[in-house]
Backbone as numpy.savetxt, mean C-alpha at the origin, in Angstrom:
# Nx Ny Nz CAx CAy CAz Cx Cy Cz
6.67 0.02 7.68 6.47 -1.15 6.86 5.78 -0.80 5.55
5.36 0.61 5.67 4.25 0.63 4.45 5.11 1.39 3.74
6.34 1.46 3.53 7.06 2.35 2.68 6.83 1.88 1.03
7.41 0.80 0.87 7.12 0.24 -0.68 5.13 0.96 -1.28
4.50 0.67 -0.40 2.53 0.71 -0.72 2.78 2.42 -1.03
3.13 3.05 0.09 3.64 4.64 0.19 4.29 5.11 -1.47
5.39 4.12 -1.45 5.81 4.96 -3.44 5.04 4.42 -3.94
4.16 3.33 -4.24 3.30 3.35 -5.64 1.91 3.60 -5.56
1.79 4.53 -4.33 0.49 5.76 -3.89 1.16 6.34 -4.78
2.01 7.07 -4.70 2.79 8.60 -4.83 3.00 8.34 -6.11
3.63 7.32 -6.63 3.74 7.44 -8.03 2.83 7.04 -8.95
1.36 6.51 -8.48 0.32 6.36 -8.75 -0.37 7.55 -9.20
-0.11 8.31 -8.44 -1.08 9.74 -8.11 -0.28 10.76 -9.15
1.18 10.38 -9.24 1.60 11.42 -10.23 1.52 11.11 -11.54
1.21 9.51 -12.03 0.66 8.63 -13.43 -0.46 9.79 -13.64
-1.36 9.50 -12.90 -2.90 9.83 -12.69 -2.70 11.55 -13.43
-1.94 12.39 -12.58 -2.42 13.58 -13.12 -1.28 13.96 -14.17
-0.60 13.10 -14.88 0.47 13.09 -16.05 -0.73 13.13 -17.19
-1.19 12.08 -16.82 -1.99 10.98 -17.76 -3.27 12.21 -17.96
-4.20 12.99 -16.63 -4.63 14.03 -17.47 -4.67 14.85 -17.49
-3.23 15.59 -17.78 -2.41 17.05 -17.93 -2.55 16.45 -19.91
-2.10 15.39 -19.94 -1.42 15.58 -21.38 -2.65 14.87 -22.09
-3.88 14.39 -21.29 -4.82 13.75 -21.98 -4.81 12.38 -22.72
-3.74 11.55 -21.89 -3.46 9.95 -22.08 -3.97 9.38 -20.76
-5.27 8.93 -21.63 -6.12 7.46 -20.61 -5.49 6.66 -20.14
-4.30 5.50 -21.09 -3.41 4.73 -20.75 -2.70 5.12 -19.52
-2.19 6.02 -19.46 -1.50 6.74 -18.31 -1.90 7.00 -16.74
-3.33 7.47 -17.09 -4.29 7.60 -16.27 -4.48 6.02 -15.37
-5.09 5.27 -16.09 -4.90 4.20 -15.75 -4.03 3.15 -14.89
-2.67 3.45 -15.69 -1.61 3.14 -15.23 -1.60 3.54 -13.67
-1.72 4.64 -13.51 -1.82 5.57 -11.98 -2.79 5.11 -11.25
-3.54 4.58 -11.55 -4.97 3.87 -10.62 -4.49 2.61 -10.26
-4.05 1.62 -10.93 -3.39 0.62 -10.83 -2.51 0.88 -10.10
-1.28 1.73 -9.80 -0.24 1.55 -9.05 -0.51 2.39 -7.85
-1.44 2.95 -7.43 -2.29 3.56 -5.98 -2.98 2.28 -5.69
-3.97 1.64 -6.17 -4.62 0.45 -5.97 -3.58 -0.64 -5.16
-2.32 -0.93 -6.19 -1.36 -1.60 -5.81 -0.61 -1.32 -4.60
-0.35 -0.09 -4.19 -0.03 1.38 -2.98 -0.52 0.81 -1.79
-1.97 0.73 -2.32 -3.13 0.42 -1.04 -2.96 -1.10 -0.89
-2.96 -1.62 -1.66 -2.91 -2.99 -0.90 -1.63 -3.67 -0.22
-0.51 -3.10 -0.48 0.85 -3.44 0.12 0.20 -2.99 1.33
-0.20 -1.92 1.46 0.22 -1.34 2.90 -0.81 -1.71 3.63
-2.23 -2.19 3.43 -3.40 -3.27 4.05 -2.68 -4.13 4.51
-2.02 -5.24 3.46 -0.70 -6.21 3.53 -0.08 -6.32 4.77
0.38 -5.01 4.89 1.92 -4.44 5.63 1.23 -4.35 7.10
0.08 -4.19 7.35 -0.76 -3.76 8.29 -1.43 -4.97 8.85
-1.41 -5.68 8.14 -2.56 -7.34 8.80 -1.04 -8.17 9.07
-0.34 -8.12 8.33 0.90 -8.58 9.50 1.86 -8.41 10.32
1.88 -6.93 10.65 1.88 -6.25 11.85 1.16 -6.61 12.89
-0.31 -6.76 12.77 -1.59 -7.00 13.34 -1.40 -8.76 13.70
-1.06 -9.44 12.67 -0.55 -10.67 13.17 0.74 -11.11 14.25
2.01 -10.56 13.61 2.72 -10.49 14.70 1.99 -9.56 16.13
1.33 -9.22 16.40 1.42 -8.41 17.87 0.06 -9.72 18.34
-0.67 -10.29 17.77 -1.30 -10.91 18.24 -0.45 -12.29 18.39
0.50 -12.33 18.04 1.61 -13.53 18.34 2.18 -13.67 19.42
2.80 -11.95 19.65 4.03 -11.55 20.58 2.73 -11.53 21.68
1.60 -11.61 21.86 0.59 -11.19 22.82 0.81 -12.55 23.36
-0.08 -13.49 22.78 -0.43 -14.90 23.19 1.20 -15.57 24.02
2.36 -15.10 23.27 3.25 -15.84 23.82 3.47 -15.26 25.34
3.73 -14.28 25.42 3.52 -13.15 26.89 2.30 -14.03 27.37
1.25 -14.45 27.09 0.41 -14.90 28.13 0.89 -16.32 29.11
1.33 -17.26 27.49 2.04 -18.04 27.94 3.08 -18.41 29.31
3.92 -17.49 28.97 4.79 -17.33 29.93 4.44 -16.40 31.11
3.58 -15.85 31.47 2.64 -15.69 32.48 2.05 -17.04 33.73
């Protein structure tokens, strides 16, 4: 599920050391922002995972 959070880690991280190989802040930046963005899809991707199984749980009790 965390594939989308996974590329804009990765392409975050390669902004990041573009940005200071060639000594552009903007760039740099850019790369923090799209790891930041990385990380929160996949928090995201993870609390409703975490929601569905606490769904699929309760209904199994149900029908118990």
């Amino acid at each position: 599920m965390g594939d989308k959070g996974a590329m804009d880690k990765m392409k975050g991280k390669a902004k990041q050391k573009a940005g200071k190989a060639m000594g552009d802040e903007r760039l740099k930046s850019e790369g923090r922002t799209d790891e930041a963005k990385g990380k929160a899809k996949n928090a995201m991707g993870n609390a409703k995972e975490h929601a569905q199984g606490m769904k699929d749980s309760l209904k199994s009790k149900d029908r118990a």
